[in-house]
Coordinates of C-alpha atoms in Angstrom, one line a residue:
X1 CA -0.1 -0.2 0.0
X2 CA 3.2 2.2 0.7
X3 CA 4.0 2.0 -3.1
X4 CA 0.9 4.5 -3.7
X5 CA 2.4 7.4 -2.0
X6 CA 2.4 10.4 -4.2
X7 CA 4.7 13.4 -4.8
X8 CA 1.6 15.8 -3.8
X9 CA 1.7 14.0 -0.4
X10 CA 5.3 14.8 -0.1
X11 CA 5.2 18.6 -1.1
X12 CA 2.2 18.9 1.7
X13 CA 4.2 16.8 4.4
X14 CA 7.1 19.2 3.6
X15 CA 5.1 22.3 3.6
X16 CA 3.3 21.9 6.8
X17 CA 6.7 20.8 8.3
X18 CA 8.1 24.2 7.0
X19 CA 5.0 26.5 8.0
X20 CA 3.7 24.8 10.8
X21 CA -0.1 24.9 9.7
X22 CA -2.2 23.2 7.7
X23 CA -3.6 26.6 6.5
X24 CA -0.5 28.1 5.4
X25 CA 0.5 25.0 3.5
X26 CA -2.4 25.2 1.7
X27 CA -1.8 28.6 0.6
X28 CA 1.7 27.5 -0.1
X29 CA 0.5 24.9 -2.7
X30 CA -2.6 26.7 -3.8
X31 CA -4.9 23.7 -2.5
X32 CA -8.0 23.9 -0.2
X33 CA -7.5 23.2 3.4
X34 CA -9.5 20.3 3.4
X35 CA -7.6 19.0 0.4
X36 CA -4.3 19.5 2.3
X37 CA -5.4 17.9 5.2
X38 CA -6.6 14.9 3.6
X39 CA -3.3 14.4 1.8
X40 CA -1.4 14.6 5.1
X41 CA -3.9 12.2 6.5
X42 CA -3.5 9.6 3.5
X43 CA 0.4 10.0 3.9
X44 CA 0.4 9.0 7.4
X45 CA -2.4 6.3 7.0
X46 CA -0.2 4.9 4.2
X47 CA 3.1 4.9 6.1
X48 CA 1.2 3.5 9.1
X49 CA 2.8 6.1 11.4
X50 CA 1.9 9.7 12.7
X51 CA 4.3 12.5 11.4
X52 CA 3.0 15.2 14.0
X53 CA 2.5 16.2 17.4
X54 CA -1.1 17.9 17.4
X55 CA -1.3 20.0 20.3
X56 CA -3.6 22.6 19.2
X57 CA -3.8 24.1 15.8
X58 CA -0.3 24.4 15.1
X59 CA 1.5 21.0 14.1
X60 CA 5.1 19.9 15.1
X61 CA 6.9 17.2 13.6
X62 CA 7.3 14.1 15.9
X63 CA 10.7 11.9 16.0
X64 CA 9.3 10.0 13.1
X65 CA 8.5 13.2 11.1
X66 CA 12.1 14.6 12.0
X67 CA 13.7 11.3 10.7
X68 CA 11.3 11.5 7.1
X69 CA 11.6 15.3 6.4
X70 CA 15.2 15.4 4.8
X71 CA 14.3 12.2 2.9
X72 CA 10.9 13.7 1.5
X73 CA 12.9 17.0 0.6
X74 CA 15.7 14.7 -1.0
X75 CA 13.1 13.2 -3.2
X76 CA 11.1 16.4 -3.9
X77 CA 14.8 18.1 -5.0
X78 CA 15.7 15.3 -7.2
X79 CA 12.3 15.6 -9.0
X80 CA 13.1 19.3 -9.2
X81 CA 16.7 18.8 -11.0
X82 CA 15.1 15.9 -13.0
X83 CA 12.8 18.8 -14.7
X84 CA 15.5 21.6 -14.8
X85 CA 17.6 19.1 -16.8
X86 CA 15.2 18.6 -19.4
X87 CA 14.4 22.1 -19.6
X88 CA 17.9 23.2 -19.8
X89 CA 20.2 20.5 -20.8
X90 CA 24.0 20.7 -19.4
X91 CA 25.6 20.8 -16.2
X92 CA 23.4 24.2 -14.7
X93 CA 22.9 24.2 -11.1
X94 CA 19.3 24.7 -9.8
X95 CA 17.4 24.8 -6.5
X96 CA 17.2 27.1 -3.4
X97 CA 19.6 27.0 -0.6
X98 CA 18.9 29.0 2.6
X99 CA 22.0 30.0 4.4
X100 CA 21.8 31.2 8.1
X101 CA 24.6 33.4 9.2
X102 CA 25.8 35.1 12.5
X103 CA 26.1 39.0 12.3
X104 CA 29.8 39.4 11.5
X105 CA 29.5 36.9 8.7
X106 CA 26.6 37.9 7.5
X107 CA 27.0 41.5 7.3
X108 CA 30.8 42.1 6.4
X109 CA 31.6 38.4 4.7
X110 CA 28.8 36.8 3.2
X111 CA 27.1 39.3 1.1
X112 CA 29.7 39.9 -1.6
X113 CA 30.7 36.2 -1.7
X114 CA 26.6 35.3 -2.3
X115 CA 26.8 37.7 -5.2
X116 CA 29.7 36.1 -6.7
X117 CA 28.2 32.8 -6.3
X118 CA 24.9 33.9 -7.9
X119 CA 26.9 35.2 -10.7
X120 CA 28.7 32.0 -11.7
X121 CA 25.5 29.9 -10.9
X122 CA 22.0 32.2 -11.7
X123 CA 19.8 29.4 -11.3
X124 CA 20.7 28.8 -7.5
X125 CA 18.1 30.8 -5.5
X126 CA 20.4 32.1 -2.9
X127 CA 18.7 33.0 0.3
X128 CA 20.3 34.8 3.6
X129 CA 19.3 35.1 7.0
X130 CA 21.2 37.0 9.4
X131 CA 20.9 35.8 13.0
X132 CA 23.2 35.6 16.0
X133 CA 25.3 32.3 16.8
X134 CA 23.0 30.4 18.9
X135 CA 20.0 31.4 16.5
X136 CA 21.7 30.2 13.5
X137 CA 22.4 26.6 15.1
X138 CA 18.8 26.5 16.1
X139 CA 17.7 27.0 12.4
X140 CA 20.0 24.5 11.4
X141 CA 18.8 21.7 13.9
X142 CA 15.2 22.5 12.9
X143 CA 16.2 22.0 9.3
X144 CA 15.2 25.9 8.7
X145 CA 18.5 26.2 6.8
X146 CA 20.5 24.2 4.5
X147 CA 24.1 25.6 6.0
X148 CA 25.0 27.9 8.9
X149 CA 27.9 29.9 9.3
X150 CA 28.5 31.1 12.9
X151 CA 31.4 32.7 15.0
X152 CA 33.0 30.0 17.1
X153 CA 32.7 26.2 17.0
X154 CA 29.5 23.8 17.4
X155 CA 29.1 20.7 19.2
X156 CA 25.6 20.2 19.3
X157 CA 24.7 16.3 18.4
X158 CA 23.5 15.8 15.0
X159 CA 25.3 18.6 13.9
X160 CA 28.6 18.6 11.6
X161 CA 30.6 21.5 12.4
X162 CA 34.0 22.4 10.2
X163 CA 36.3 25.2 10.6
X164 CA 36.4 27.8 7.8
X165 CA 38.5 30.7 8.5
X166 CA 40.1 32.9 11.6
X167 CA 38.8 36.1 12.8
X168 CA 40.6 38.7 15.1
X169 CA 38.6 40.5 17.8
X170 CA 39.7 44.1 19.0
X171 CA 39.0 45.7 22.2
X172 CA 38.1 49.2 21.1
X173 CA 37.6 52.7 22.8
X174 CA 36.8 56.1 21.8
X175 CA 40.1 58.1 20.9
X176 CA 39.9 60.3 23.8
X177 CA 39.2 57.5 26.3
X178 CA 41.9 57.4 29.7
X179 CA 43.1 54.0 28.3
X180 CA 43.7 55.1 24.4
X181 CA 47.3 55.9 25.1
X182 CA 48.4 52.8 27.3
X183 CA 51.0 50.5 25.8
X184 CA 49.0 47.7 27.1
X185 CA 45.6 47.4 29.1
X186 CA 45.9 45.1 32.2
X187 CA 43.4 43.0 33.9
X188 CA 42.7 45.9 36.5
X189 CA 41.8 48.2 33.5
X190 CA 39.4 45.5 31.8
X191 CA 37.4 45.2 35.3
X192 CA 37.1 48.9 36.0
X193 CA 35.6 50.0 32.7
X194 CA 32.0 49.9 31.5
X195 CA 31.2 47.5 28.5
X196 CA 29.0 47.7 25.6
X197 CA 28.5 44.3 24.1
X198 CA 26.5 42.2 21.8
X199 CA 23.3 39.8 23.5
X200 CA 24.3 36.7 25.2
X201 CA 24.4 33.9 22.8
X202 CA 26.4 36.0 20.2
X203 CA 29.7 34.5 18.9
X204 CA 31.5 38.0 19.8
X205 CA 30.1 38.0 23.6
X206 CA 31.3 34.5 24.1
X207 CA 34.7 34.6 22.9
X208 CA 35.2 37.8 25.1
X209 CA 33.7 36.0 28.3
X210 CA 35.9 33.1 27.6
X211 CA 39.1 35.1 27.6
X212 CA 38.3 37.6 30.0
X213 CA 36.0 35.9 33.0
X214 CA 38.8 33.4 34.1
X215 CA 41.0 36.1 35.0
X216 CA 38.0 38.9 36.2
X217 CA 34.8 38.3 38.7
X218 CA 32.7 39.9 36.2
X219 CA 32.5 42.5 33.2
X220 CA 30.8 45.6 34.3
X221 CA 27.9 45.5 31.1
X222 CA 26.6 48.8 30.8
X223 CA 24.4 48.2 27.3
X224 CA 23.7 45.3 25.3
X225 CA 22.9 46.0 21.8
X226 CA 22.1 43.6 18.9
X227 CA 23.8 45.5 16.2
X228 CA 27.4 46.1 15.4
X229 CA 26.6 49.6 14.2
X230 CA 24.8 50.5 17.6
X231 CA 27.9 49.0 19.5
X232 CA 30.3 51.4 17.5
X233 CA 28.2 54.5 18.1
X234 CA 28.1 53.9 21.8
X235 CA 31.6 53.5 22.1
X236 CA 32.9 56.2 19.8
X237 CA 30.6 58.3 22.2
X238 CA 32.5 57.4 24.9
X239 CA 30.0 55.2 27.0
X240 CA 32.4 52.5 27.5
X241 CA 34.6 49.7 25.9
X242 CA 33.5 47.1 23.0
X243 CA 34.9 43.9 21.9
X244 CA 34.1 43.4 18.0
X245 CA 35.6 41.7 14.9
X246 CA 38.4 43.4 13.2
X247 CA 36.2 43.1 9.9
X248 CA 33.4 45.4 11.6
X249 CA 35.9 48.0 13.0
X250 CA 38.4 48.3 10.1
X251 CA 37.3 51.5 8.9
X252 CA 36.4 53.4 12.1
X253 CA 40.1 52.3 12.9
X254 CA 41.8 53.8 9.8
X255 CA 39.6 57.1 10.3
X256 CA 40.7 57.4 13.9
X257 CA 36.9 57.2 15.0
X258 CA 37.8 54.1 17.0
X259 CA 41.1 53.3 19.0
X260 CA 42.4 49.5 19.2
X261 CA 43.7 48.9 22.8
X262 CA 46.6 46.4 23.0
X263 CA 46.3 43.6 25.0
X264 CA 47.2 40.1 25.8
X265 CA 43.9 38.1 26.0
X266 CA 43.4 35.1 23.7
X267 CA 40.8 36.9 21.1
X268 CA 41.3 34.7 18.2
X269 CA 38.5 32.6 17.0
X270 CA 37.3 30.4 14.0
X271 CA 34.4 30.8 11.8
X272 CA 32.5 27.7 10.9
X273 CA 30.2 26.1 8.8
X274 CA 27.7 23.9 10.4
X275 CA 25.0 21.6 8.9
X276 CA 22.7 18.9 9.8
X277 CA 23.8 15.4 9.3
X278 CA 20.6 14.2 8.0
X279 CA 20.0 17.1 5.6
X280 CA 20.0 16.7 1.8
X281 CA 23.0 17.9 0.4
X282 CA 22.0 18.8 -3.0
X283 CA 24.4 19.6 -6.0
X284 CA 23.9 23.4 -5.4
X285 CA 25.0 22.7 -1.6
X286 CA 27.9 20.9 -2.4
X287 CA 28.6 23.6 -5.0
X288 CA 28.3 26.4 -2.8
X289 CA 30.5 24.8 0.3
X290 CA 33.4 24.5 -2.2
X291 CA 33.1 27.6 -3.3
X292 CA 33.1 28.9 0.5
X293 CA 36.3 27.0 0.8
X294 CA 38.0 28.3 -2.4
X295 CA 37.0 32.0 -1.3
X296 CA 38.4 31.2 2.5
X297 CA 38.9 35.0 3.7
X298 CA 42.1 34.0 5.9
X299 CA 43.9 33.4 2.7
X300 CA 43.1 36.9 1.2
X301 CA 43.9 39.1 4.2
X302 CA 47.6 38.7 4.8
X303 CA 47.5 42.3 5.7
X304 CA 46.0 41.6 9.3
X305 CA 48.6 39.2 10.3
X306 CA 51.4 41.6 9.2
X307 CA 49.6 44.5 11.5
X308 CA 49.4 41.8 14.4
X309 CA 53.2 41.0 14.2
X310 CA 54.1 45.0 13.6
X311 CA 52.1 45.5 16.8
X312 CA 53.8 42.8 19.0
X313 CA 57.3 44.2 17.6
X314 CA 56.2 47.7 19.3
X315 CA 55.1 46.1 22.4
X316 CA 58.4 44.1 23.0
X317 CA 60.2 47.6 22.3
X318 CA 58.7 49.6 24.7

């Protein structure tokens, strides 16, 4: 009896899983609610197992549903590839990729890379989401994103994490701040100052706390802001110290709007790629991952390494 499962039933299953309600899925598929509900019921009946928990109007995948969702998506993607191959012979890539990226990566690295990839493969619909690191991991866990790019590493069960490139954090202050002239800021300096930081769950916040809290009892957090630009404005106004990726403050440092403080904290981190082990990895997915490896930012930023070595030399001379 399971041989009578149809592609329409799989489309309904995937749409309900992604959107959470029969009503939203019916609108997405241009079906009536009754036809959508019946198609889902028929699929569960033919499989002999329920796929959703039904606590109310919103449906959530149960364990079996989570297991079968990537396989259903694989079948539908395979059909889309089959049709695309017939319409446009050759090896052109097609499909949709949802990429969830943490703030630094999504703001300063990913847009030009996405633009270049789109020019190379115009048949791929690349959709970008900007999140903090914790939210990116949740997107990947829930199959809401095909690939995540995060600050730091991921050790969640069921997810695969692979280092992509390195990033250096900077502790920054206003040019007129009392610490701006110091050759090396010390633990007492950091403990006494107020801080303007990202919200808990962000990669930059976790890196700073991992480096500082083993030495200090706590940080005096004056503000928690969700955007790099807001943090830079607050720091430039003299409201406290900030800790941000050098990628995000490079322009302000060059223009003298912010001052980077010399320190001995381990504030180098990795950016990582993360994906679900059960997620279908389409040809477009594989091509984008290879593309990211070829455009690895660390290979094109030797100037940052040279600047770092020069600062160390100046510190040793002092």
